[in-house]
PDB file of C-alpha atoms in Angstrom:
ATOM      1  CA  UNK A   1     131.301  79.558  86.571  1.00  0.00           C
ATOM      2  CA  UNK A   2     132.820  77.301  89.193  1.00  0.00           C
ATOM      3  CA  UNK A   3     131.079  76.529  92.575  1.00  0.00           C
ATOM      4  CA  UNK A   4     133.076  79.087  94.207  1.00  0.00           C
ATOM      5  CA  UNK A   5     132.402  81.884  92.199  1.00  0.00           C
ATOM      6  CA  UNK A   6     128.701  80.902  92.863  1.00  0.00           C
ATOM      7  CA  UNK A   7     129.408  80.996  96.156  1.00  0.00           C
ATOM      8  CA  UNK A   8     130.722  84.245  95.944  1.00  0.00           C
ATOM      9  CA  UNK A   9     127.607  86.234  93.664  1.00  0.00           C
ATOM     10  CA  UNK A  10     124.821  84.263  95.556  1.00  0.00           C
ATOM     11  CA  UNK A  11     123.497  83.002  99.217  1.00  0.00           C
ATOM     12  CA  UNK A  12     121.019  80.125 100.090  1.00  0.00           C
ATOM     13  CA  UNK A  13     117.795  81.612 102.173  1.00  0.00           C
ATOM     14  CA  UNK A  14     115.311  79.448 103.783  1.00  0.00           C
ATOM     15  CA  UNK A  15     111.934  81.109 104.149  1.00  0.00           C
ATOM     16  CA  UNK A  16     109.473  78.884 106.685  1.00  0.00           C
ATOM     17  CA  UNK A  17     105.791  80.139 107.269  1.00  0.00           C
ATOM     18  CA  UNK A  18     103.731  78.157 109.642  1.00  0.00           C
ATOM     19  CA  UNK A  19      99.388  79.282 110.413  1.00  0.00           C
ATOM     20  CA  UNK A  20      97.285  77.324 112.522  1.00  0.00           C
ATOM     21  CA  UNK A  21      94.755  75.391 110.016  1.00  0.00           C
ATOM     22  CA  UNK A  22      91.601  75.593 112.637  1.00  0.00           C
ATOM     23  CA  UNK A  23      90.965  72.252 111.247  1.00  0.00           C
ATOM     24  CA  UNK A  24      90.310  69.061 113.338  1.00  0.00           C
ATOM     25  CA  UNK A  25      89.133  65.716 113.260  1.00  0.00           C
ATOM     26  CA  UNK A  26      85.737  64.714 114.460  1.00  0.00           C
ATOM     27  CA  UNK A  27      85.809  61.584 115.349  1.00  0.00           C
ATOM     28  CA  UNK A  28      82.316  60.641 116.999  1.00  0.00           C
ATOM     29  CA  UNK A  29      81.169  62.758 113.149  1.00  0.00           C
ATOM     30  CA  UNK A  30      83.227  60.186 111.840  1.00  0.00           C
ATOM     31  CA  UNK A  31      82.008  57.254 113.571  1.00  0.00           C
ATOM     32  CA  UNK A  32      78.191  58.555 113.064  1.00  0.00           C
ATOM     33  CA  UNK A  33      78.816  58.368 109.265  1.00  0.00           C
ATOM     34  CA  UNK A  34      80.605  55.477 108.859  1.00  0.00           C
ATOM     35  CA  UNK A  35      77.361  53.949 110.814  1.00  0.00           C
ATOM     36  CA  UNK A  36      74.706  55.993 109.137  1.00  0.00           C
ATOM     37  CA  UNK A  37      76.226  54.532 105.616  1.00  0.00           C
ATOM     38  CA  UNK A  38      76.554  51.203 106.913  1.00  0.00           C
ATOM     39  CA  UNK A  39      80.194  51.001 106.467  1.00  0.00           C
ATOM     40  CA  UNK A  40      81.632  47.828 108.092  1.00  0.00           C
ATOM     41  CA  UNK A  41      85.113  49.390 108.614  1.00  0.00           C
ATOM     42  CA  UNK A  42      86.281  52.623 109.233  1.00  0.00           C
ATOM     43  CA  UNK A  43      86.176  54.190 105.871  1.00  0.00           C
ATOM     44  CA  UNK A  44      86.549  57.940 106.444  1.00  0.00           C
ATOM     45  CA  UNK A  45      87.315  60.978 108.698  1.00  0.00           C
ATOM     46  CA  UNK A  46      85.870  64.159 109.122  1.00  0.00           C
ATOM     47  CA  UNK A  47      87.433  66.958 109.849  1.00  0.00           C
ATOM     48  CA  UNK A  48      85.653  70.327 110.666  1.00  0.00           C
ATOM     49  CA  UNK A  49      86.722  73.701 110.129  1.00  0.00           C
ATOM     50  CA  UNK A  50      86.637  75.253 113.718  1.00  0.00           C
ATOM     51  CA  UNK A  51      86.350  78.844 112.406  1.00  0.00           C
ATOM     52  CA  UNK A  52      83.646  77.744 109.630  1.00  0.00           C
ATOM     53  CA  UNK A  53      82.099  81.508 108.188  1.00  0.00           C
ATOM     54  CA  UNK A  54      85.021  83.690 109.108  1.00  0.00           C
ATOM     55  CA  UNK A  55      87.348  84.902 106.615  1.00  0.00           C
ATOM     56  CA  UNK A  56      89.663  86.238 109.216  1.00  0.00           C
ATOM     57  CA  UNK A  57      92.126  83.212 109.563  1.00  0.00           C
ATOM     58  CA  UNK A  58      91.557  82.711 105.728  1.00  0.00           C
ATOM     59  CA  UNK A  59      93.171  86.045 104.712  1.00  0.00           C
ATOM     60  CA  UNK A  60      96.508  84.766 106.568  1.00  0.00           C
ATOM     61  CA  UNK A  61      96.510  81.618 104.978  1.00  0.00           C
ATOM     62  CA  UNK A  62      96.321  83.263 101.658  1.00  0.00           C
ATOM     63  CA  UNK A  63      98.869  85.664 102.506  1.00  0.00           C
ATOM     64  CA  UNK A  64     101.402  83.349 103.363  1.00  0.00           C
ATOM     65  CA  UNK A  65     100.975  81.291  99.996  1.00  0.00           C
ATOM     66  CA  UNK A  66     101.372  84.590  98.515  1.00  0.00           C
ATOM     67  CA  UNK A  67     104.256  85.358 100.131  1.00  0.00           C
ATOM     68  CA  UNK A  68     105.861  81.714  98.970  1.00  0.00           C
ATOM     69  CA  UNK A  69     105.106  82.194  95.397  1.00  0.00           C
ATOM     70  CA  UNK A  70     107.125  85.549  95.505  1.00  0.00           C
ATOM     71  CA  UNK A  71     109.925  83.972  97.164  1.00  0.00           C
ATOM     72  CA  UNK A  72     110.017  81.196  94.970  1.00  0.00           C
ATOM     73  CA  UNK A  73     109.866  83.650  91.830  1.00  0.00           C
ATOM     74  CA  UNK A  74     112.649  85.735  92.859  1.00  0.00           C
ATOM     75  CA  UNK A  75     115.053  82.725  93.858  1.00  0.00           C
ATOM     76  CA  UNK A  76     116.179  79.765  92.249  1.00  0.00           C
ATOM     77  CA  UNK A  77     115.642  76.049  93.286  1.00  0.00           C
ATOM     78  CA  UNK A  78     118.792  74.810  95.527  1.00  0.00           C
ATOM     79  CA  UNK A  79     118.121  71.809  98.148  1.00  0.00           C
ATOM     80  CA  UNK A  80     115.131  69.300  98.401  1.00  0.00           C
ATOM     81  CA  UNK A  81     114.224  70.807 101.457  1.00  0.00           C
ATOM     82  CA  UNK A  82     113.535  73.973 100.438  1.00  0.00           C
ATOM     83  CA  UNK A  83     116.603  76.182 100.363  1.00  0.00           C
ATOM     84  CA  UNK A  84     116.864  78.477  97.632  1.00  0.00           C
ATOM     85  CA  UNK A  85     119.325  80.308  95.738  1.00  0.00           C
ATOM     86  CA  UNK A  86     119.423  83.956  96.106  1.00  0.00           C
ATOM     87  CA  UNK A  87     121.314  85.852  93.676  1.00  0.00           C
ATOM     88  CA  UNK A  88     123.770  88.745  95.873  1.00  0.00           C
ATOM     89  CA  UNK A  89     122.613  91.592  93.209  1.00  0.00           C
ATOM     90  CA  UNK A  90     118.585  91.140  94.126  1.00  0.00           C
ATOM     91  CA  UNK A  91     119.388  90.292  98.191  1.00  0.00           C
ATOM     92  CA  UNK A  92     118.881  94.124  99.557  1.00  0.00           C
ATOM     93  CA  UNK A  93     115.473  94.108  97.496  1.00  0.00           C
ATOM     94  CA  UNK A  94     114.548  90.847  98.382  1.00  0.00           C
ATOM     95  CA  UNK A  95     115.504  91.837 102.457  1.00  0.00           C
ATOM     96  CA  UNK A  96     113.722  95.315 102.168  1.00  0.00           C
ATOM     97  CA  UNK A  97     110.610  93.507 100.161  1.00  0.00           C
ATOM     98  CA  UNK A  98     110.759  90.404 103.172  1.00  0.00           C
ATOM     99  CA  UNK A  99     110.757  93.217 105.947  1.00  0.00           C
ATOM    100  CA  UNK A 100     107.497  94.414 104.906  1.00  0.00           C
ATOM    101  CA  UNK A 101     105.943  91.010 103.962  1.00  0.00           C
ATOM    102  CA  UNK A 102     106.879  89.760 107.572  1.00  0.00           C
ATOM    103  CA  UNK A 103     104.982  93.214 108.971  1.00  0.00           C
ATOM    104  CA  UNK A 104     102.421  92.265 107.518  1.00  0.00           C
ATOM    105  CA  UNK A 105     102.019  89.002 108.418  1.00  0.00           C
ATOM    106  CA  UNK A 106     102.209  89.728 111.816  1.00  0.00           C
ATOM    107  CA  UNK A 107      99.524  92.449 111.631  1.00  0.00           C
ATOM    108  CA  UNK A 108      96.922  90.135 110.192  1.00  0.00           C
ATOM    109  CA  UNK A 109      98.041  87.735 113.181  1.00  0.00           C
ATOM    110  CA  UNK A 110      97.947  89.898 115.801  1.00  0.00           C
ATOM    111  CA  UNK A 111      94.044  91.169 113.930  1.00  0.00           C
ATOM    112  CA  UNK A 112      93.024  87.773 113.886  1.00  0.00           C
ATOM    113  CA  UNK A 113      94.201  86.799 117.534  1.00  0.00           C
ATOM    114  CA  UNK A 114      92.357  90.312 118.856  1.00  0.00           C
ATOM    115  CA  UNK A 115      89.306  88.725 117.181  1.00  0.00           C
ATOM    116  CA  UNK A 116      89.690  85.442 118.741  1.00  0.00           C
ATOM    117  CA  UNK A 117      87.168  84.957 121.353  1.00  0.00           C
ATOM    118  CA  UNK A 118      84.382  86.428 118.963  1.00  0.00           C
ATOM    119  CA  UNK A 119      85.309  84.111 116.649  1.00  0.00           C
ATOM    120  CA  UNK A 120      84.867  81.374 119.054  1.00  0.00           C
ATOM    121  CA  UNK A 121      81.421  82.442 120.061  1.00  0.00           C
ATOM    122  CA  UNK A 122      80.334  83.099 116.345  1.00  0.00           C
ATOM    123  CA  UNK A 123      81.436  79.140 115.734  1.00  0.00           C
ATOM    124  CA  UNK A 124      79.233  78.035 118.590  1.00  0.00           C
ATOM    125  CA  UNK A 125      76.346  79.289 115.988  1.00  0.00           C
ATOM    126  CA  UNK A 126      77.794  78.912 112.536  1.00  0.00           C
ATOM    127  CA  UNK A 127      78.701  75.186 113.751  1.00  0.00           C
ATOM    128  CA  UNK A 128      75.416  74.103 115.431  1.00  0.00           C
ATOM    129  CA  UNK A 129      75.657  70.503 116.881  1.00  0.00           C
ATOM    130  CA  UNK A 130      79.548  70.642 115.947  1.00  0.00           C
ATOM    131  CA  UNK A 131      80.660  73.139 117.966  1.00  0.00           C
ATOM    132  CA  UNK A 132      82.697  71.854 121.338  1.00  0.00           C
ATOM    133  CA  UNK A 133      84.311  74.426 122.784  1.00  0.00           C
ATOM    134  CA  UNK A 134      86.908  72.597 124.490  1.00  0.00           C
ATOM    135  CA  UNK A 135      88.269  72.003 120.678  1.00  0.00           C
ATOM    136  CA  UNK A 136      89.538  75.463 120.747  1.00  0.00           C
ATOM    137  CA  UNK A 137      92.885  76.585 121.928  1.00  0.00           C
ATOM    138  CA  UNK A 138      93.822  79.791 124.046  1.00  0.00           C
ATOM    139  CA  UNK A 139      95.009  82.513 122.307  1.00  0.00           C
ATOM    140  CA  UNK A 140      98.516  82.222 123.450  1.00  0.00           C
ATOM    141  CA  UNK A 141      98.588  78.685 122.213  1.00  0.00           C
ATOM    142  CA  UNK A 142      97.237  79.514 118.798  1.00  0.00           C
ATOM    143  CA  UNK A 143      99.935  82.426 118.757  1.00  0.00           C
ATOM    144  CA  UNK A 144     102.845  80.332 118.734  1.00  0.00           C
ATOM    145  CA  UNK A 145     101.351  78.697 115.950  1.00  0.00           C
ATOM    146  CA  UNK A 146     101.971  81.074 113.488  1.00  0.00           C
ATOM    147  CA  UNK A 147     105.670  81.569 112.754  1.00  0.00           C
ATOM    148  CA  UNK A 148     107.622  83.935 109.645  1.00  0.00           C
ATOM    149  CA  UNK A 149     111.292  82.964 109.827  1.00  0.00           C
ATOM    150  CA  UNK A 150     114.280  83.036 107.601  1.00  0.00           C
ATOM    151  CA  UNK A 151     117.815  82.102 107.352  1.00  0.00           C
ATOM    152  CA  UNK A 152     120.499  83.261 105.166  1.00  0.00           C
ATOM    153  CA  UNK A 153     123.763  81.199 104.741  1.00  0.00           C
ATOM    154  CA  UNK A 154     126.985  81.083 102.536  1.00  0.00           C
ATOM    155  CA  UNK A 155     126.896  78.652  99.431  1.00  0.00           C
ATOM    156  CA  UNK A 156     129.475  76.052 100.340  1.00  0.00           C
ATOM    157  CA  UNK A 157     132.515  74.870  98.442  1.00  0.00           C
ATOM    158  CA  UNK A 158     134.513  71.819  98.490  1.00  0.00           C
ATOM    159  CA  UNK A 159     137.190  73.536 100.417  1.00  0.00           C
ATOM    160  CA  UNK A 160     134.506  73.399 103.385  1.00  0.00           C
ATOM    161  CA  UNK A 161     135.150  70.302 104.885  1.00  0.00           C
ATOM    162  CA  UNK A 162     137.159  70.144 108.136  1.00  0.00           C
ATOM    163  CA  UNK A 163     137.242  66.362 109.077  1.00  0.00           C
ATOM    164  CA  UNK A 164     140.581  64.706 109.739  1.00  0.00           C
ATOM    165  CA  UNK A 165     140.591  62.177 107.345  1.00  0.00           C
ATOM    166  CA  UNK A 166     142.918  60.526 104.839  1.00  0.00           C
ATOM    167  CA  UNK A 167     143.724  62.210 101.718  1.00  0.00           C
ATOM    168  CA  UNK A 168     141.771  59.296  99.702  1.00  0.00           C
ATOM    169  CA  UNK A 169     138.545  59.466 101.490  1.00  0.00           C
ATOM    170  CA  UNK A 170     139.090  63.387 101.868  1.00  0.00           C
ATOM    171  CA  UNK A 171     139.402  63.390  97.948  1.00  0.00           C
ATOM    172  CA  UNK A 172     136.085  60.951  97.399  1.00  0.00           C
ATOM    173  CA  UNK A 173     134.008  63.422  99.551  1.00  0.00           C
ATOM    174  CA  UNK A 174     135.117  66.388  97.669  1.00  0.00           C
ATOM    175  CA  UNK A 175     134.459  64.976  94.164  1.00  0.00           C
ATOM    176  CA  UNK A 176     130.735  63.817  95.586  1.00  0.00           C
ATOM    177  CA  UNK A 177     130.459  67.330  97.102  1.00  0.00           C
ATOM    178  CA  UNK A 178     131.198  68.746  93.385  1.00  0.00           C
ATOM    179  CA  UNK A 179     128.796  66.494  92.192  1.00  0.00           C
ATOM    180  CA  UNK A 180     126.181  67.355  94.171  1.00  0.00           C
ATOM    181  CA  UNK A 181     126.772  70.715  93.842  1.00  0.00           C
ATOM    182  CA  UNK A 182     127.067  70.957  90.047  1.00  0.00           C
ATOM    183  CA  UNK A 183     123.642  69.165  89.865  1.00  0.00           C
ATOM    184  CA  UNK A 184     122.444  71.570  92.087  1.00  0.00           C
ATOM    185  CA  UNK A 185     123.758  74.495  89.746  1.00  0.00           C
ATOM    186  CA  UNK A 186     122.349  72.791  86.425  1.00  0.00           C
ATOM    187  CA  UNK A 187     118.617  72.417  88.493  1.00  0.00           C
ATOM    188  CA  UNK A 188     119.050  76.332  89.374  1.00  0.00           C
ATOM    189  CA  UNK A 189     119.977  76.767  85.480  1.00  0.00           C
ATOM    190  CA  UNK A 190     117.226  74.733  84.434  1.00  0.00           C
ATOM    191  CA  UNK A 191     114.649  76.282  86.026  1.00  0.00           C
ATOM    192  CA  UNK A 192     116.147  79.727  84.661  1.00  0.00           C
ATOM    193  CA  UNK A 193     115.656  78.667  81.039  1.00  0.00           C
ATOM    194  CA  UNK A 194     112.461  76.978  81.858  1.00  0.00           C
ATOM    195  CA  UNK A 195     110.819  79.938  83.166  1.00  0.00           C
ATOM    196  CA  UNK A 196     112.021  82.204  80.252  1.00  0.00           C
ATOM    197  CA  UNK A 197     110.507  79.117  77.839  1.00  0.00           C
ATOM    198  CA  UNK A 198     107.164  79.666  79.985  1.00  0.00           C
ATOM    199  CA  UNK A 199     106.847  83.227  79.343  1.00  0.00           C
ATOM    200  CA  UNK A 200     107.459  83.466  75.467  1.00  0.00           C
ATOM    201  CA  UNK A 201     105.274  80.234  75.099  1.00  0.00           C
ATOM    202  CA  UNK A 202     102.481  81.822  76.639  1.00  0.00           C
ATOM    203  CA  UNK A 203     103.701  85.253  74.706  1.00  0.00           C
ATOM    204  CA  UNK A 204     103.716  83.513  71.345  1.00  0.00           C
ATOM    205  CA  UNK A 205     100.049  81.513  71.971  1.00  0.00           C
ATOM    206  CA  UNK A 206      98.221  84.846  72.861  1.00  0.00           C
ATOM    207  CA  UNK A 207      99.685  86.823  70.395  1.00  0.00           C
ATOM    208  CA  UNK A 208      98.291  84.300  67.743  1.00  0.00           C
ATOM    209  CA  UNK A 209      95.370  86.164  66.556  1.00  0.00           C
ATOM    210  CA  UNK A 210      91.989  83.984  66.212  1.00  0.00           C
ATOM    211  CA  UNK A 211      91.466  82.266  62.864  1.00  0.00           C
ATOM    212  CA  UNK A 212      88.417  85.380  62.687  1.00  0.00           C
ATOM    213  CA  UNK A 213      91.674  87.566  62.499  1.00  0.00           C
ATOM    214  CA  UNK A 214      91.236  89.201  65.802  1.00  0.00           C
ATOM    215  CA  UNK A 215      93.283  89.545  68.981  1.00  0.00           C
ATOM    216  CA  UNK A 216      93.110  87.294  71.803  1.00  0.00           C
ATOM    217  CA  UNK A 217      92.438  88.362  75.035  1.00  0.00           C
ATOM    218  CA  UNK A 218      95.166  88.625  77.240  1.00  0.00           C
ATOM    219  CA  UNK A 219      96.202  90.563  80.854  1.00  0.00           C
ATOM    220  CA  UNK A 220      98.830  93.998  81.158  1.00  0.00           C
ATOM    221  CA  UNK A 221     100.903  90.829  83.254  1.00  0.00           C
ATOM    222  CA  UNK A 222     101.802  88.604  79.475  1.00  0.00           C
ATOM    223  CA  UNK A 223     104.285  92.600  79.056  1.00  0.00           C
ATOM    224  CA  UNK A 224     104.792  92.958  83.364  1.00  0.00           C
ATOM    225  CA  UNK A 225     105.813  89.483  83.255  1.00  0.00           C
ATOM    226  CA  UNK A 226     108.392  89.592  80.266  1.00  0.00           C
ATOM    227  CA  UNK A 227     109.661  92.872  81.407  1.00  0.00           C
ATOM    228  CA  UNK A 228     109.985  91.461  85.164  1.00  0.00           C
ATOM    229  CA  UNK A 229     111.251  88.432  83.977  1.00  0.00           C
ATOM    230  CA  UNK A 230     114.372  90.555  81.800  1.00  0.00           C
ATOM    231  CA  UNK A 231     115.207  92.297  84.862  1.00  0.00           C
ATOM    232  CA  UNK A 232     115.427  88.925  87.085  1.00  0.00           C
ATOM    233  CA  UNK A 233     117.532  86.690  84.533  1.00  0.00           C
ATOM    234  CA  UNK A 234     120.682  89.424  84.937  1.00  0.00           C
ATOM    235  CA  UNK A 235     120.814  87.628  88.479  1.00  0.00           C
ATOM    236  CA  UNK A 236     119.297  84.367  87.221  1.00  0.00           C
ATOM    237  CA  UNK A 237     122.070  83.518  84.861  1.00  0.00           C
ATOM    238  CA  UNK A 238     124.693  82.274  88.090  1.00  0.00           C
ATOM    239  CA  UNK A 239     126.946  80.652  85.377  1.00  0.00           C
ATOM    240  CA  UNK A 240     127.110  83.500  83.443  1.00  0.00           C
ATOM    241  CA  UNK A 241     125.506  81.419  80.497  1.00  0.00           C
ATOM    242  CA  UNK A 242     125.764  83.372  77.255  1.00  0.00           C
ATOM    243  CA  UNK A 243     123.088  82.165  75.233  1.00  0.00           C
ATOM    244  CA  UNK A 244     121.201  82.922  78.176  1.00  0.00           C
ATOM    245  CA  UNK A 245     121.876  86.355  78.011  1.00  0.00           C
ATOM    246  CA  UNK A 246     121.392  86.802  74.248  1.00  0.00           C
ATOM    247  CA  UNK A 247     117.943  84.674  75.160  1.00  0.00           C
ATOM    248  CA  UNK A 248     117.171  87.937  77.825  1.00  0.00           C
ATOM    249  CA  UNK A 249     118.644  90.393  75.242  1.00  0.00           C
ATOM    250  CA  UNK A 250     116.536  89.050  72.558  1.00  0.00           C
ATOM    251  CA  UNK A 251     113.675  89.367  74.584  1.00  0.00           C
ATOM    252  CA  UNK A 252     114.380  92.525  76.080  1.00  0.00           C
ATOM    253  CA  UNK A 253     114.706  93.925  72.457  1.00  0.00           C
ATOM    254  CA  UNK A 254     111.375  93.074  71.461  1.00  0.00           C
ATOM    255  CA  UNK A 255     109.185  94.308  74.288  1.00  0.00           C
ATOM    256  CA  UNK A 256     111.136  97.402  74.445  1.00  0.00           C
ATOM    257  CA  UNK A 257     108.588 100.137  74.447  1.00  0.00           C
ATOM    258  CA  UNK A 258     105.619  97.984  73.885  1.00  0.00           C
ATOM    259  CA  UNK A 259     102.576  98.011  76.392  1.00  0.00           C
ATOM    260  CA  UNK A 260      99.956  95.636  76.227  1.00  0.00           C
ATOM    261  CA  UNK A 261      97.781  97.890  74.797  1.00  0.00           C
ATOM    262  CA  UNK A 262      99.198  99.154  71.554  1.00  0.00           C
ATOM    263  CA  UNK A 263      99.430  95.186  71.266  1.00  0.00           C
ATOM    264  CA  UNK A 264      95.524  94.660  71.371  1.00  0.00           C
ATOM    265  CA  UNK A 265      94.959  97.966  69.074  1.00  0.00           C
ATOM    266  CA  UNK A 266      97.538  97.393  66.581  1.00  0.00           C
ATOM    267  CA  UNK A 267      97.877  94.057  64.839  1.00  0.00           C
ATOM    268  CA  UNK A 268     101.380  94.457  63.141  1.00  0.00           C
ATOM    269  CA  UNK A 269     102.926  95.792  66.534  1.00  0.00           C
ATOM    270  CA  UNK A 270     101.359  92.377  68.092  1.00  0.00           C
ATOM    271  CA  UNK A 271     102.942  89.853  64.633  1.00  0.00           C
ATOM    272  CA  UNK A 272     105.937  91.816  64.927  1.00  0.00           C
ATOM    273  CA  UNK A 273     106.426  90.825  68.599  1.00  0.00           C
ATOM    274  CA  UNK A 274     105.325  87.727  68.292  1.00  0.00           C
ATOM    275  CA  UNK A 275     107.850  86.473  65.702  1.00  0.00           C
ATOM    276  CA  UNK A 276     110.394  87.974  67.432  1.00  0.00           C
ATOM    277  CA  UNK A 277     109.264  85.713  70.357  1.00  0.00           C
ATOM    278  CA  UNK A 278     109.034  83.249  67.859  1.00  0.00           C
ATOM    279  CA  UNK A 279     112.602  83.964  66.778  1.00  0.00           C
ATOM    280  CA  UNK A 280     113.919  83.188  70.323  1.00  0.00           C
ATOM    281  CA  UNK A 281     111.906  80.190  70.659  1.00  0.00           C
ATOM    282  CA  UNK A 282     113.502  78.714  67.553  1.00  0.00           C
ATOM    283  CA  UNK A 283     116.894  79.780  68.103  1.00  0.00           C
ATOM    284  CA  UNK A 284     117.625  78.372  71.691  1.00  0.00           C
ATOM    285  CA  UNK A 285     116.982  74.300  72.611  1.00  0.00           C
ATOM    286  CA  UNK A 286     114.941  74.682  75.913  1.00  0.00           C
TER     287      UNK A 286
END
């Protein structure tokens, strides 16, 4: 598929979430250990967890890497600095699933700010000789630390430039554009096949019964995954790759109908799946 037919099936999204940390550096703490030690230089910092004991701020910090492992798993790798490749068949889930993320987010925020100042005071105890109040922000200055945004823009094409240039120079930035862009493409491609490699590895190794003869333990997520993973690779495959496809096809084929557990109960339903994930595994170069 050329670059504008990518750029007509997909859009770039940047997804940027931001919490306040709560952590800062002591420096007399420092100082105190670096002479209690008897360390001639500087040799370390410390820095103290304002909110030490609450789980409050914790919760949002956990969120938000939750929320950046989703978007990473349901878009592709594009730019260095983040932007991703959004496939235009998944982008009214992806908006709809985003809208609700972002609520969310802002709840625990606005729970966490509304529990600000008792936070503060339990510090003053959970922190002993560490606590110094004037370490702690307001609440409208921690607020602006804590930021959910998001862009969505076109893929661009060679045919973007508007420069007036001469036709040579005009013709060396288009065939670096293309080159940049194709590499782009074959990263997004890459990491396509390399997740579909990741799930039948991990397929084929617990599926392996034990040299006892018995099952391996393993989640419902080694079937959710597959199954979640068939259903993303339609959008996945931007070139339109057919061994791709057959690759998803394959796969789809032989966790049709399976749950995970008819495959702990019943050891030919688990070797039959296996060597057909075995099958794929041979019949593609990854």
């Amino acid at each position: 598929m050329s670059n504008v037919g990518i750029a007509t099936s997909s859009m770039l999204v940047d997804l940027n979430i931001s919490c306040w940390t709560a952590m800062k550096l002591d420096k007399s703490v420092s100082q105190e250990v670096d002479e209690t030690k008897e360390a001639k230089y500087r040799a370390g910092n410390y820095n103290k967890n304002l909110l030490a004991g609450t789980a409050y701020l914790d919760q949002i910090v956990k969120f938000a890497a939750g929320v950046r492992l989703w978007h990473n798993k349901r878009t592709l790798p594009w730019a260095d600095a983040g932007t991703r490749l959004l496939p235009m068949t998944s982008f009214l889930a992806y908006k709809a699933t985003l809208n609700d993320l972002e609520a969310e987010f802002n709840a625990l925020v606005d729970r966490f700010l509304d529990k600000y100042p008792e936070l503060v005071d339990a510090a003053a105890f959970n922190l002993g000789k560490l606590f110094n109040r004037d370490e702690y922000p307001t609440v409208d200055e921690i607020r602006n630390k804590f930021k959910f945004s998001y862009m969505f823009s076109p893929v661009p094409t060679s045919g973007d430039f508007r420069v007036d240039i001469g036709e040579t120079a005009m013709a060396e930035l288009r065939g670096q554009f293309e080159l940049n862009a194709n590499a782009k493409v074959e990263r997004a491609m890459k990491e396509a096949w390399g997740r579909l490699h990741d799930v039948l590895c991990h397929m084929s190794e617990r599926l392996t019964d034990t040299e006892e003869g018995k099952n391996k333990e393993f989640r419902d997520s080694l079937m959710g995954n597959a199954l979640e993973l068939v259903d993303m690779l339609k959008a996945f495959n931007i070139t339109g790759d057919p061994q791709l496809e057959t690759a998803r096809r394959d796969l789809s084929v032989a966790i049709m109908g399976v749950e995970a557990k008819e495959l702990r109960k019943n050891p030919d339903i688990r070797k039959d799946v296996k060597s057909q994930v075995d099958s794929i595994l041979s019949k593609f170069s990854f």
